[in-house]
PDB file of C-alpha atoms and ligand atoms in Angstrom:
ATOM      1  CA  MET A 159      12.329  36.567 -64.451  1.00  0.00           C
ATOM      2  CA  LEU A 160      15.820  38.292 -65.095  1.00  0.00           C
ATOM      3  CA  ALA A 161      17.877  34.393 -63.966  1.00  0.00           C
ATOM      4  CA  THR A 162      16.286  33.132 -66.112  1.00  0.00           C
ATOM      5  CA  THR A 163      16.911  35.237 -68.509  1.00  0.00           C
ATOM      6  CA  ALA A 164      20.452  35.497 -68.318  1.00  0.00           C
ATOM      7  CA  ARG A 165      20.478  31.636 -68.541  1.00  0.00           C
ATOM      8  CA  SER A 166      18.505  31.958 -72.383  1.00  0.00           C
ATOM      9  CA  VAL A 167      21.338  34.122 -73.134  1.00  0.00           C
ATOM     10  CA  ALA A 168      23.468  31.895 -72.722  1.00  0.00           C
ATOM     11  CA  LEU A 169      22.060  29.482 -74.439  1.00  0.00           C
ATOM     12  CA  ALA A 170      21.387  30.988 -77.825  1.00  0.00           C
ATOM     13  CA  PRO A 171      24.677  33.378 -77.666  1.00  0.00           C
ATOM     14  CA  ARG A 172      24.264  35.221 -80.747  1.00  0.00           C
ATOM     15  CA  THR A 173      21.592  36.417 -80.148  1.00  0.00           C
ATOM     16  CA  ALA A 174      22.137  39.260 -77.774  1.00  0.00           C
ATOM     17  CA  ALA A 175      19.248  40.223 -74.736  1.00  0.00           C
ATOM     18  CA  VAL A 176      18.955  43.679 -74.147  1.00  0.00           C
ATOM     19  CA  ARG A 177      17.354  45.077 -70.109  1.00  0.00           C
ATOM     20  CA  VAL A 178      14.734  47.287 -71.347  1.00  0.00           C
ATOM     21  CA  SER A 179      13.037  47.624 -68.291  1.00  0.00           C
ATOM     22  CA  ARG A 180      12.576  45.698 -65.019  1.00  0.00           C
ATOM     23  CA  ARG A 181       9.879  43.788 -66.951  1.00  0.00           C
ATOM     24  CA  ALA A 182      10.714  42.760 -69.823  1.00  0.00           C
ATOM     25  CA  VAL A 183      13.512  41.988 -72.627  1.00  0.00           C
ATOM     26  CA  ALA A 184      13.671  42.545 -75.980  1.00  0.00           C
ATOM     27  CA  VAL A 185      16.205  40.242 -77.767  1.00  0.00           C
ATOM     28  CA  ARG A 186      17.757  41.312 -81.428  1.00  0.00           C
ATOM     29  CA  ALA A 187      18.215  38.407 -83.492  1.00  0.00           C
ATOM     30  CA  SER A 188      21.587  37.815 -85.727  1.00  0.00           C
ATOM     31  CA  SER A 189      21.759  37.290 -89.002  1.00  0.00           C
ATOM     32  CA  GLU A 190      23.931  33.743 -88.484  1.00  0.00           C
ATOM     33  CA  PRO A 191      22.365  30.524 -87.464  1.00  0.00           C
ATOM     34  CA  ILE A 192      21.914  29.794 -84.172  1.00  0.00           C
ATOM     35  CA  ASN A 193      21.896  26.594 -84.687  1.00  0.00           C
ATOM     36  CA  PRO A 194      25.429  25.218 -85.371  1.00  0.00           C
ATOM     37  CA  SER A 195      25.216  20.972 -84.305  1.00  0.00           C
ATOM     38  CA  ILE A 196      21.436  19.598 -83.629  1.00  0.00           C
ATOM     39  CA  LYS A 197      20.480  17.570 -86.392  1.00  0.00           C
ATOM     40  CA  LYS A 198      21.631  18.920 -88.606  1.00  0.00           C
ATOM     41  CA  ASP A 199      20.589  15.973 -91.541  1.00  0.00           C
ATOM     42  CA  VAL A 200      16.837  16.900 -90.770  1.00  0.00           C
ATOM     43  CA  ASP A 201      14.996  20.569 -92.498  1.00  0.00           C
ATOM     44  CA  LYS A 202      13.650  21.426 -88.697  1.00  0.00           C
ATOM     45  CA  VAL A 203      14.326  20.451 -85.533  1.00  0.00           C
ATOM     46  CA  VAL A 204      11.440  19.982 -83.552  1.00  0.00           C
ATOM     47  CA  ASP A 205      11.332  18.449 -80.190  1.00  0.00           C
ATOM     48  CA  THR A 206       7.800  17.901 -78.109  1.00  0.00           C
ATOM     49  CA  VAL A 207       7.572  16.541 -74.672  1.00  0.00           C
ATOM     50  CA  SER A 208       4.316  15.479 -73.022  1.00  0.00           C
ATOM     51  CA  ILE A 209       3.148  16.612 -70.080  1.00  0.00           C
ATOM     52  CA  LYS A 210       0.145  15.113 -67.824  1.00  0.00           C
ATOM     53  CA  ASP A 211      -0.649  19.170 -67.003  1.00  0.00           C
ATOM     54  CA  LEU A 212      -1.576  20.802 -69.246  1.00  0.00           C
ATOM     55  CA  ASP A 213      -4.717  23.541 -69.514  1.00  0.00           C
ATOM     56  CA  LYS A 214      -4.299  23.276 -74.574  1.00  0.00           C
ATOM     57  CA  PRO A 215      -3.804  20.519 -76.088  1.00  0.00           C
ATOM     58  CA  LYS A 216      -0.230  20.945 -77.366  1.00  0.00           C
ATOM     59  CA  VAL A 217       2.666  24.140 -76.865  1.00  0.00           C
ATOM     60  CA  ALA A 218       4.470  25.100 -79.303  1.00  0.00           C
ATOM     61  CA  TYR A 219       7.697  27.503 -77.562  1.00  0.00           C
ATOM     62  CA  CYS A 220       9.898  29.522 -79.749  1.00  0.00           C
ATOM     63  CA  ARG A 221      13.723  28.831 -79.937  1.00  0.00           C
ATOM     64  CA  CYS A 222      14.937  30.156 -82.607  1.00  0.00           C
ATOM     65  CA  TRP A 223      14.705  33.521 -80.526  1.00  0.00           C
ATOM     66  CA  ARG A 224      12.605  35.845 -83.721  1.00  0.00           C
ATOM     67  CA  SER A 225       8.964  35.226 -82.878  1.00  0.00           C
ATOM     68  CA  ASP A 226       7.046  38.647 -81.788  1.00  0.00           C
ATOM     69  CA  THR A 227       5.358  36.877 -80.232  1.00  0.00           C
ATOM     70  CA  PHE A 228       8.577  34.773 -77.668  1.00  0.00           C
ATOM     71  CA  PRO A 229       7.865  32.296 -75.935  1.00  0.00           C
ATOM     72  CA  LEU A 230       5.837  31.333 -77.635  1.00  0.00           C
ATOM     73  CA  CYS A 231       6.487  30.279 -82.195  1.00  0.00           C
ATOM     74  CA  ASN A 232       4.593  31.941 -84.032  1.00  0.00           C
ATOM     75  CA  GLY A 233       6.958  31.179 -87.641  1.00  0.00           C
ATOM     76  CA  ALA A 234       9.326  33.315 -87.104  1.00  0.00           C
ATOM     77  CA  HIS A 235      11.397  29.956 -87.648  1.00  0.00           C
ATOM     78  CA  VAL A 236      10.700  29.469 -91.324  1.00  0.00           C
ATOM     79  CA  LYS A 237      11.696  32.474 -92.152  1.00  0.00           C
ATOM     80  CA  HIS A 238      15.335  32.772 -91.025  1.00  0.00           C
ATOM     81  CA  ASN A 239      15.395  28.597 -91.299  1.00  0.00           C
ATOM     82  CA  ALA A 240      15.339  30.878 -95.673  1.00  0.00           C
ATOM     83  CA  ALA A 241      17.204  33.065 -94.453  1.00  0.00           C
ATOM     84  CA  THR A 242      20.332  31.975 -92.405  1.00  0.00           C
ATOM     85  CA  GLY A 243      20.412  28.534 -93.425  1.00  0.00           C
ATOM     86  CA  ASP A 244      19.567  27.296 -89.885  1.00  0.00           C
ATOM     87  CA  ASN A 245      17.253  24.885 -89.601  1.00  0.00           C
ATOM     88  CA  VAL A 246      15.538  25.506 -85.891  1.00  0.00           C
ATOM     89  CA  GLY A 247      11.769  24.730 -85.089  1.00  0.00           C
ATOM     90  CA  PRO A 248      10.172  25.099 -82.097  1.00  0.00           C
ATOM     91  CA  LEU A 249       9.445  22.421 -78.332  1.00  0.00           C
ATOM     92  CA  LEU A 250       6.714  21.495 -78.381  1.00  0.00           C
ATOM     93  CA  VAL A 251       3.993  20.746 -74.919  1.00  0.00           C
ATOM     94  CA  ALA A 252       1.618  18.384 -75.509  1.00  0.00           C
ATOM     95  CA  LYS A 253      -0.773  17.171 -73.275  1.00  0.00           C
ATOM     96  CA  GLU A 254       0.099  13.441 -72.638  1.00  0.00           C
TER      97      GLU A 254
HETATM   98  S1  FES B 224       9.380  31.051 -84.267  1.00  0.00           S
HETATM   99 FE1  FES B 224      11.039  30.498 -83.055  1.00  0.00          FE
HETATM  100  S2  FES B 224      10.571  28.841 -83.756  1.00  0.00           S
HETATM  101 FE2  FES B 224       9.131  29.158 -84.506  1.00  0.00          FE
END
């Protein structure tokens, strides 16, 4: 789990991860946009990946680091985008 956390922090350099226990990592949000360059011409960047072996029709994973249900998206990206001018949205994993 720690290796995954370190990789995630590297993908979001403006977000600070603080190790609070052996099993939990708290992500402290910054007030800056986290997407400096990807698809800045669209209001919200949402990408979809389709896979065969998924036990639900669709799962939304957070990419803004603001979700209280991280790693799942809870819609917190809307508030983040409005406050910072960012355009980040979730990664959707859908069943094929
Ligand atoms: S809450 Fe983070 S992408 Fe939706």
